[in-house]
Amino acid sequence: MRKLALPLLALLAAPAFAAEPIFAAPAQTQAQLILPTPPQADSAVTKAELAELHRLQSARTSADEAQAKADDSEESLFIYKTVLGEKFNPAALPLTTAFGKRVKNDEGINANPAKDAFKRIRPYNLDKTLQPVCKTKTKDDSYPSGHATAGYLAALTLIEMVPEQRDAILARADAYARNRLVCGVHYPSDIAASKLLAYTTHAVMNTNPQYQAELVAARAELRHQLGLE
């Protein structure tokens, strides 16, 4: 544990959120190049996606709405508490919490330029008959979904820390992303773009020595807390 003392202190002292990339820069992920151009508002694809959102709207239960709203309010690593259990909580995991916030910082740093470039209208602003149950915006920034990108990026990070739970973590990531559709605030193609961007961002992060050093420290803390040493 003494060998980890300096990296641990550095991680705790590092800012959780920054105005600049920490592990992966937009110039490396090149979101605007790797993501397909979103379907046009009047395209057959968008019409089919709106039909799917109406189908989900008609089928969603009060429990579905409650879970979608809960997921709407949370974008941290701890959406995976349902997988890792009660021991997986911020109070017990200061290093993991700080590391997760820094990963989340880079999600926004990489997703937001793409949102601004593609300027896709939100589905409920295009089709006024949709009834979203989560927070809405007037800004045209539907593509990709920030929540879904954050969820998949957090999942990939956690899998490196707790590989034993890989399948369950990925299943939760898919459910979390799908809840953006249940909310009625994104199109299915927004979610597909988010997954691609998250995997790309994670691959870039893995080439960063700083990410690797912080991952080692957070992984040790988390595995100790979960009794997986």
PDB file of C-alpha atoms in Angstrom:
ATOM      1  CA  MET A   1       0.000   0.000   0.000  1.00  0.00           C
ATOM      2  CA  ARG A   2       2.924   2.373   0.632  1.00  0.00           C
ATOM      3  CA  LYS A   3       3.880   2.198  -3.039  1.00  0.00           C
ATOM      4  CA  LEU A   4       0.468   3.585  -3.900  1.00  0.00           C
ATOM      5  CA  ALA A   5       0.660   6.479  -1.447  1.00  0.00           C
ATOM      6  CA  LEU A   6       1.848   9.140  -3.899  1.00  0.00           C
ATOM      7  CA  PRO A   7      -0.549   8.215  -6.733  1.00  0.00           C
ATOM      8  CA  LEU A   8      -3.389   8.105  -4.233  1.00  0.00           C
ATOM      9  CA  LEU A   9      -2.582  11.548  -2.900  1.00  0.00           C
ATOM     10  CA  ALA A  10      -2.247  12.917  -6.423  1.00  0.00           C
ATOM     11  CA  LEU A  11      -5.642  11.536  -7.413  1.00  0.00           C
ATOM     12  CA  LEU A  12      -7.359  12.963  -4.350  1.00  0.00           C
ATOM     13  CA  ALA A  13      -5.749  16.356  -4.926  1.00  0.00           C
ATOM     14  CA  ALA A  14      -6.582  16.470  -8.642  1.00  0.00           C
ATOM     15  CA  PRO A  15      -9.633  18.488  -9.732  1.00  0.00           C
ATOM     16  CA  ALA A  16     -12.669  16.291 -10.387  1.00  0.00           C
ATOM     17  CA  PHE A  17     -13.823  18.463 -13.267  1.00  0.00           C
ATOM     18  CA  ALA A  18     -11.680  20.544 -15.580  1.00  0.00           C
ATOM     19  CA  ALA A  19     -12.290  22.951 -18.423  1.00  0.00           C
ATOM     20  CA  GLU A  20      -9.960  20.859 -20.540  1.00  0.00           C
ATOM     21  CA  PRO A  21      -9.419  17.160 -21.278  1.00  0.00           C
ATOM     22  CA  ILE A  22      -7.671  15.049 -18.687  1.00  0.00           C
ATOM     23  CA  PHE A  23      -7.255  11.645 -20.338  1.00  0.00           C
ATOM     24  CA  ALA A  24      -8.644  11.994 -23.890  1.00  0.00           C
ATOM     25  CA  ALA A  25      -8.854  15.097 -26.064  1.00  0.00           C
ATOM     26  CA  PRO A  26     -11.351  15.774 -28.873  1.00  0.00           C
ATOM     27  CA  ALA A  27      -8.449  15.926 -31.320  1.00  0.00           C
ATOM     28  CA  GLN A  28      -7.757  12.280 -30.444  1.00  0.00           C
ATOM     29  CA  THR A  29     -11.299  10.918 -30.480  1.00  0.00           C
ATOM     30  CA  GLN A  30     -12.415  13.010 -33.476  1.00  0.00           C
ATOM     31  CA  ALA A  31     -16.092  12.485 -32.734  1.00  0.00           C
ATOM     32  CA  GLN A  32     -17.265  14.565 -35.666  1.00  0.00           C
ATOM     33  CA  LEU A  33     -15.360  12.282 -38.038  1.00  0.00           C
ATOM     34  CA  ILE A  34     -16.102   8.865 -36.541  1.00  0.00           C
ATOM     35  CA  LEU A  35     -19.817   9.401 -35.915  1.00  0.00           C
ATOM     36  CA  PRO A  36     -22.179   9.019 -38.867  1.00  0.00           C
ATOM     37  CA  THR A  37     -24.147  12.122 -39.768  1.00  0.00           C
ATOM     38  CA  PRO A  38     -27.494  11.823 -37.946  1.00  0.00           C
ATOM     39  CA  PRO A  39     -30.607  11.233 -40.061  1.00  0.00           C
ATOM     40  CA  GLN A  40     -32.320  14.340 -41.385  1.00  0.00           C
ATOM     41  CA  ALA A  41     -35.453  15.478 -39.559  1.00  0.00           C
ATOM     42  CA  ASP A  42     -37.686  14.666 -42.548  1.00  0.00           C
ATOM     43  CA  SER A  43     -36.028  11.332 -43.383  1.00  0.00           C
ATOM     44  CA  ALA A  44     -37.681   7.917 -43.309  1.00  0.00           C
ATOM     45  CA  VAL A  45     -35.208   6.874 -40.611  1.00  0.00           C
ATOM     46  CA  THR A  46     -36.223   9.707 -38.301  1.00  0.00           C
ATOM     47  CA  LYS A  47     -39.907   8.974 -38.922  1.00  0.00           C
ATOM     48  CA  ALA A  48     -39.304   5.345 -37.963  1.00  0.00           C
ATOM     49  CA  GLU A  49     -37.421   6.434 -34.859  1.00  0.00           C
ATOM     50  CA  LEU A  50     -40.263   8.713 -33.823  1.00  0.00           C
ATOM     51  CA  ALA A  51     -42.667   5.819 -34.299  1.00  0.00           C
ATOM     52  CA  GLU A  52     -40.495   3.717 -31.975  1.00  0.00           C
ATOM     53  CA  LEU A  53     -40.550   6.477 -29.354  1.00  0.00           C
ATOM     54  CA  HIS A  54     -44.341   6.582 -29.590  1.00  0.00           C
ATOM     55  CA  ARG A  55     -44.417   2.807 -29.126  1.00  0.00           C
ATOM     56  CA  LEU A  56     -42.256   3.079 -26.008  1.00  0.00           C
ATOM     57  CA  GLN A  57     -44.386   5.956 -24.744  1.00  0.00           C
ATOM     58  CA  SER A  58     -47.538   3.856 -25.071  1.00  0.00           C
ATOM     59  CA  ALA A  59     -45.953   0.832 -23.419  1.00  0.00           C
ATOM     60  CA  ARG A  60     -44.084   2.428 -20.519  1.00  0.00           C
ATOM     61  CA  THR A  61     -45.378   1.740 -17.034  1.00  0.00           C
ATOM     62  CA  SER A  62     -45.155   3.930 -13.953  1.00  0.00           C
ATOM     63  CA  ALA A  63     -42.207   1.791 -12.844  1.00  0.00           C
ATOM     64  CA  ASP A  64     -40.513   2.342 -16.208  1.00  0.00           C
ATOM     65  CA  GLU A  65     -41.012   6.084 -15.856  1.00  0.00           C
ATOM     66  CA  ALA A  66     -39.660   6.095 -12.312  1.00  0.00           C
ATOM     67  CA  GLN A  67     -36.491   4.259 -13.335  1.00  0.00           C
ATOM     68  CA  ALA A  68     -36.006   6.477 -16.386  1.00  0.00           C
ATOM     69  CA  LYS A  69     -36.341   9.588 -14.216  1.00  0.00           C
ATOM     70  CA  ALA A  70     -33.906   8.173 -11.662  1.00  0.00           C
ATOM     71  CA  ASP A  71     -31.373   7.483 -14.396  1.00  0.00           C
ATOM     72  CA  ASP A  72     -31.944  10.952 -15.835  1.00  0.00           C
ATOM     73  CA  SER A  73     -30.802  12.464 -12.532  1.00  0.00           C
ATOM     74  CA  GLU A  74     -27.588  10.408 -12.253  1.00  0.00           C
ATOM     75  CA  GLU A  75     -24.597  10.269 -14.603  1.00  0.00           C
ATOM     76  CA  SER A  76     -21.837   9.005 -12.296  1.00  0.00           C
ATOM     77  CA  LEU A  77     -20.166   5.622 -11.889  1.00  0.00           C
ATOM     78  CA  PHE A  78     -22.681   4.889  -9.177  1.00  0.00           C
ATOM     79  CA  ILE A  79     -25.462   4.067 -11.601  1.00  0.00           C
ATOM     80  CA  TYR A  80     -23.792   0.645 -11.320  1.00  0.00           C
ATOM     81  CA  LYS A  81     -24.659   0.277  -7.657  1.00  0.00           C
ATOM     82  CA  THR A  82     -27.452  -2.024  -8.810  1.00  0.00           C
ATOM     83  CA  VAL A  83     -24.725  -4.375 -10.065  1.00  0.00           C
ATOM     84  CA  LEU A  84     -22.006  -3.961  -7.440  1.00  0.00           C
ATOM     85  CA  GLY A  85     -24.179  -3.612  -4.359  1.00  0.00           C
ATOM     86  CA  GLU A  86     -24.443  -1.339  -1.329  1.00  0.00           C
ATOM     87  CA  LYS A  87     -20.694  -1.346  -0.688  1.00  0.00           C
ATOM     88  CA  PHE A  88     -20.297   0.542  -3.951  1.00  0.00           C
ATOM     89  CA  ASN A  89     -20.946   4.051  -2.666  1.00  0.00           C
ATOM     90  CA  PRO A  90     -19.111   7.399  -2.829  1.00  0.00           C
ATOM     91  CA  ALA A  91     -18.567   7.734   0.917  1.00  0.00           C
ATOM     92  CA  ALA A  92     -16.555   4.520   1.058  1.00  0.00           C
ATOM     93  CA  LEU A  93     -14.658   5.076  -2.194  1.00  0.00           C
ATOM     94  CA  PRO A  94     -13.014   8.514  -2.385  1.00  0.00           C
ATOM     95  CA  LEU A  95     -10.427   7.492  -4.987  1.00  0.00           C
ATOM     96  CA  THR A  96     -12.930   5.701  -7.184  1.00  0.00           C
ATOM     97  CA  THR A  97     -15.315   8.643  -6.913  1.00  0.00           C
ATOM     98  CA  ALA A  98     -12.640  11.176  -7.904  1.00  0.00           C
ATOM     99  CA  PHE A  99     -11.449   8.984 -10.769  1.00  0.00           C
ATOM    100  CA  GLY A 100     -14.998   8.522 -12.025  1.00  0.00           C
ATOM    101  CA  LYS A 101     -15.595  12.264 -12.037  1.00  0.00           C
ATOM    102  CA  ARG A 102     -12.458  12.801 -14.105  1.00  0.00           C
ATOM    103  CA  VAL A 103     -13.594  10.179 -16.609  1.00  0.00           C
ATOM    104  CA  LYS A 104     -16.992  11.904 -16.710  1.00  0.00           C
ATOM    105  CA  ASN A 105     -15.238  15.206 -17.388  1.00  0.00           C
ATOM    106  CA  ASP A 106     -13.762  13.770 -20.556  1.00  0.00           C
ATOM    107  CA  GLU A 107     -17.133  12.422 -21.668  1.00  0.00           C
ATOM    108  CA  GLY A 108     -18.453  15.960 -21.787  1.00  0.00           C
ATOM    109  CA  ILE A 109     -15.277  17.341 -23.320  1.00  0.00           C
ATOM    110  CA  ASN A 110     -15.580  14.857 -26.192  1.00  0.00           C
ATOM    111  CA  ALA A 111     -19.359  14.638 -26.643  1.00  0.00           C
ATOM    112  CA  ASN A 112     -20.278  18.311 -26.455  1.00  0.00           C
ATOM    113  CA  PRO A 113     -18.390  19.426 -29.590  1.00  0.00           C
ATOM    114  CA  ALA A 114     -20.229  16.727 -31.557  1.00  0.00           C
ATOM    115  CA  LYS A 115     -23.574  17.843 -30.132  1.00  0.00           C
ATOM    116  CA  ASP A 116     -22.799  21.405 -31.167  1.00  0.00           C
ATOM    117  CA  ALA A 117     -21.624  20.375 -34.632  1.00  0.00           C
ATOM    118  CA  PHE A 118     -24.509  18.070 -35.548  1.00  0.00           C
ATOM    119  CA  LYS A 119     -27.236  20.233 -33.961  1.00  0.00           C
ATOM    120  CA  ARG A 120     -29.870  17.512 -34.120  1.00  0.00           C
ATOM    121  CA  ILE A 121     -33.306  18.626 -32.997  1.00  0.00           C
ATOM    122  CA  ARG A 122     -34.651  16.813 -29.951  1.00  0.00           C
ATOM    123  CA  PRO A 123     -37.465  14.366 -30.792  1.00  0.00           C
ATOM    124  CA  TYR A 124     -40.050  16.113 -28.606  1.00  0.00           C
ATOM    125  CA  ASN A 125     -39.269  19.434 -30.311  1.00  0.00           C
ATOM    126  CA  LEU A 126     -39.731  17.839 -33.728  1.00  0.00           C
ATOM    127  CA  ASP A 127     -42.859  15.879 -32.808  1.00  0.00           C
ATOM    128  CA  LYS A 128     -45.002  17.803 -30.350  1.00  0.00           C
ATOM    129  CA  THR A 129     -47.225  14.781 -29.730  1.00  0.00           C
ATOM    130  CA  LEU A 130     -44.422  13.071 -27.800  1.00  0.00           C
ATOM    131  CA  GLN A 131     -44.748  13.332 -24.037  1.00  0.00           C
ATOM    132  CA  PRO A 132     -41.288  13.152 -22.445  1.00  0.00           C
ATOM    133  CA  VAL A 133     -41.139  12.304 -18.746  1.00  0.00           C
ATOM    134  CA  CYS A 134     -37.623  13.641 -18.125  1.00  0.00           C
ATOM    135  CA  LYS A 135     -36.043  17.084 -18.304  1.00  0.00           C
ATOM    136  CA  THR A 136     -36.291  18.765 -21.701  1.00  0.00           C
ATOM    137  CA  LYS A 137     -34.262  21.372 -23.602  1.00  0.00           C
ATOM    138  CA  THR A 138     -34.881  23.862 -26.359  1.00  0.00           C
ATOM    139  CA  LYS A 139     -31.320  23.487 -27.678  1.00  0.00           C
ATOM    140  CA  ASP A 140     -30.743  21.246 -30.700  1.00  0.00           C
ATOM    141  CA  ASP A 141     -28.177  18.881 -29.175  1.00  0.00           C
ATOM    142  CA  SER A 142     -29.713  15.428 -29.337  1.00  0.00           C
ATOM    143  CA  TYR A 143     -26.821  13.649 -31.079  1.00  0.00           C
ATOM    144  CA  PRO A 144     -25.039  11.948 -29.407  1.00  0.00           C
ATOM    145  CA  SER A 145     -26.655  11.463 -25.992  1.00  0.00           C
ATOM    146  CA  GLY A 146     -24.463  12.718 -23.171  1.00  0.00           C
ATOM    147  CA  HIS A 147     -26.112  10.436 -20.618  1.00  0.00           C
ATOM    148  CA  ALA A 148     -25.645   7.342 -22.770  1.00  0.00           C
ATOM    149  CA  THR A 149     -22.039   8.244 -23.583  1.00  0.00           C
ATOM    150  CA  ALA A 150     -21.341   8.732 -19.875  1.00  0.00           C
ATOM    151  CA  GLY A 151     -23.022   5.440 -19.012  1.00  0.00           C
ATOM    152  CA  TYR A 152     -21.058   3.393 -21.520  1.00  0.00           C
ATOM    153  CA  LEU A 153     -17.772   5.119 -20.678  1.00  0.00           C
ATOM    154  CA  ALA A 154     -18.323   4.481 -16.969  1.00  0.00           C
ATOM    155  CA  ALA A 155     -19.143   0.852 -17.756  1.00  0.00           C
ATOM    156  CA  LEU A 156     -15.937   0.311 -19.700  1.00  0.00           C
ATOM    157  CA  THR A 157     -13.941   1.916 -16.899  1.00  0.00           C
ATOM    158  CA  LEU A 158     -15.579  -0.260 -14.238  1.00  0.00           C
ATOM    159  CA  ILE A 159     -15.029  -3.414 -16.266  1.00  0.00           C
ATOM    160  CA  GLU A 160     -11.297  -2.769 -16.027  1.00  0.00           C
ATOM    161  CA  MET A 161     -11.678  -2.615 -12.260  1.00  0.00           C
ATOM    162  CA  VAL A 162     -14.149  -5.460 -11.727  1.00  0.00           C
ATOM    163  CA  PRO A 163     -13.902  -7.704 -14.814  1.00  0.00           C
ATOM    164  CA  GLU A 164     -15.844 -10.431 -13.008  1.00  0.00           C
ATOM    165  CA  GLN A 165     -18.984  -8.311 -13.447  1.00  0.00           C
ATOM    166  CA  ARG A 166     -18.444  -7.515 -17.135  1.00  0.00           C
ATOM    167  CA  ASP A 167     -21.705  -8.942 -18.479  1.00  0.00           C
ATOM    168  CA  ALA A 168     -23.860  -7.449 -15.729  1.00  0.00           C
ATOM    169  CA  ILE A 169     -22.209  -4.039 -16.095  1.00  0.00           C
ATOM    170  CA  LEU A 170     -22.751  -4.009 -19.857  1.00  0.00           C
ATOM    171  CA  ALA A 171     -26.384  -5.058 -19.414  1.00  0.00           C
ATOM    172  CA  ARG A 172     -26.919  -2.175 -17.004  1.00  0.00           C
ATOM    173  CA  ALA A 173     -25.218   0.202 -19.466  1.00  0.00           C
ATOM    174  CA  ASP A 174     -27.643  -0.868 -22.189  1.00  0.00           C
ATOM    175  CA  ALA A 175     -30.627  -0.436 -19.868  1.00  0.00           C
ATOM    176  CA  TYR A 176     -29.395   2.992 -18.768  1.00  0.00           C
ATOM    177  CA  ALA A 177     -28.985   4.084 -22.385  1.00  0.00           C
ATOM    178  CA  ARG A 178     -32.392   2.691 -23.351  1.00  0.00           C
ATOM    179  CA  ASN A 179     -33.968   4.781 -20.622  1.00  0.00           C
ATOM    180  CA  ARG A 180     -33.106   7.871 -22.675  1.00  0.00           C
ATOM    181  CA  LEU A 181     -35.663   6.505 -25.143  1.00  0.00           C
ATOM    182  CA  VAL A 182     -38.133   5.677 -22.386  1.00  0.00           C
ATOM    183  CA  CYS A 183     -37.716   9.271 -21.212  1.00  0.00           C
ATOM    184  CA  GLY A 184     -38.633  10.370 -24.720  1.00  0.00           C
ATOM    185  CA  VAL A 185     -35.629  12.688 -25.023  1.00  0.00           C
ATOM    186  CA  HIS A 186     -33.440  10.898 -27.597  1.00  0.00           C
ATOM    187  CA  TYR A 187     -33.681   8.908 -30.814  1.00  0.00           C
ATOM    188  CA  PRO A 188     -32.310   5.338 -31.080  1.00  0.00           C
ATOM    189  CA  SER A 189     -29.549   6.543 -33.419  1.00  0.00           C
ATOM    190  CA  ASP A 190     -28.413   9.010 -30.730  1.00  0.00           C
ATOM    191  CA  ILE A 191     -27.795   6.036 -28.469  1.00  0.00           C
ATOM    192  CA  ALA A 192     -25.866   4.112 -31.122  1.00  0.00           C
ATOM    193  CA  ALA A 193     -23.638   7.145 -31.667  1.00  0.00           C
ATOM    194  CA  SER A 194     -23.072   7.459 -27.921  1.00  0.00           C
ATOM    195  CA  LYS A 195     -21.912   3.864 -27.650  1.00  0.00           C
ATOM    196  CA  LEU A 196     -19.453   4.320 -30.517  1.00  0.00           C
ATOM    197  CA  LEU A 197     -18.084   7.519 -28.995  1.00  0.00           C
ATOM    198  CA  ALA A 198     -17.737   5.956 -25.535  1.00  0.00           C
ATOM    199  CA  TYR A 199     -15.775   2.984 -26.860  1.00  0.00           C
ATOM    200  CA  THR A 200     -13.548   5.283 -28.902  1.00  0.00           C
ATOM    201  CA  THR A 201     -12.931   7.603 -25.960  1.00  0.00           C
ATOM    202  CA  HIS A 202     -12.139   4.670 -23.696  1.00  0.00           C
ATOM    203  CA  ALA A 203      -9.626   3.310 -26.194  1.00  0.00           C
ATOM    204  CA  VAL A 204      -7.874   6.685 -26.284  1.00  0.00           C
ATOM    205  CA  MET A 205      -7.896   6.921 -22.486  1.00  0.00           C
ATOM    206  CA  ASN A 206      -6.190   3.561 -22.227  1.00  0.00           C
ATOM    207  CA  THR A 207      -3.157   4.936 -24.068  1.00  0.00           C
ATOM    208  CA  ASN A 208      -2.741   7.691 -21.456  1.00  0.00           C
ATOM    209  CA  PRO A 209      -0.231   6.864 -18.667  1.00  0.00           C
ATOM    210  CA  GLN A 210      -2.051   9.166 -16.248  1.00  0.00           C
ATOM    211  CA  TYR A 211      -5.296   7.263 -16.798  1.00  0.00           C
ATOM    212  CA  GLN A 212      -3.502   3.976 -16.213  1.00  0.00           C
ATOM    213  CA  ALA A 213      -1.914   5.199 -12.976  1.00  0.00           C
ATOM    214  CA  GLU A 214      -5.199   6.500 -11.586  1.00  0.00           C
ATOM    215  CA  LEU A 215      -6.979   3.334 -12.702  1.00  0.00           C
ATOM    216  CA  VAL A 216      -4.546   1.177 -10.712  1.00  0.00           C
ATOM    217  CA  ALA A 217      -5.156   3.210  -7.553  1.00  0.00           C
ATOM    218  CA  ALA A 218      -8.939   3.286  -7.901  1.00  0.00           C
ATOM    219  CA  ARG A 219      -9.070  -0.396  -8.832  1.00  0.00           C
ATOM    220  CA  ALA A 220      -7.178  -1.380  -5.675  1.00  0.00           C
ATOM    221  CA  GLU A 221      -9.524   0.690  -3.517  1.00  0.00           C
ATOM    222  CA  LEU A 222     -12.669  -0.678  -5.152  1.00  0.00           C
ATOM    223  CA  ARG A 223     -11.628  -4.315  -5.061  1.00  0.00           C
ATOM    224  CA  HIS A 224     -10.670  -3.994  -1.395  1.00  0.00           C
ATOM    225  CA  GLN A 225     -14.047  -2.426  -0.597  1.00  0.00           C
ATOM    226  CA  LEU A 226     -15.896  -5.185  -2.455  1.00  0.00           C
ATOM    227  CA  GLY A 227     -13.818  -7.935  -0.856  1.00  0.00           C
ATOM    228  CA  LEU A 228     -12.307  -9.015  -4.170  1.00  0.00           C
ATOM    229  CA  GLU A 229      -8.618  -8.768  -3.280  1.00  0.00           C
TER     230      GLU A 229
END
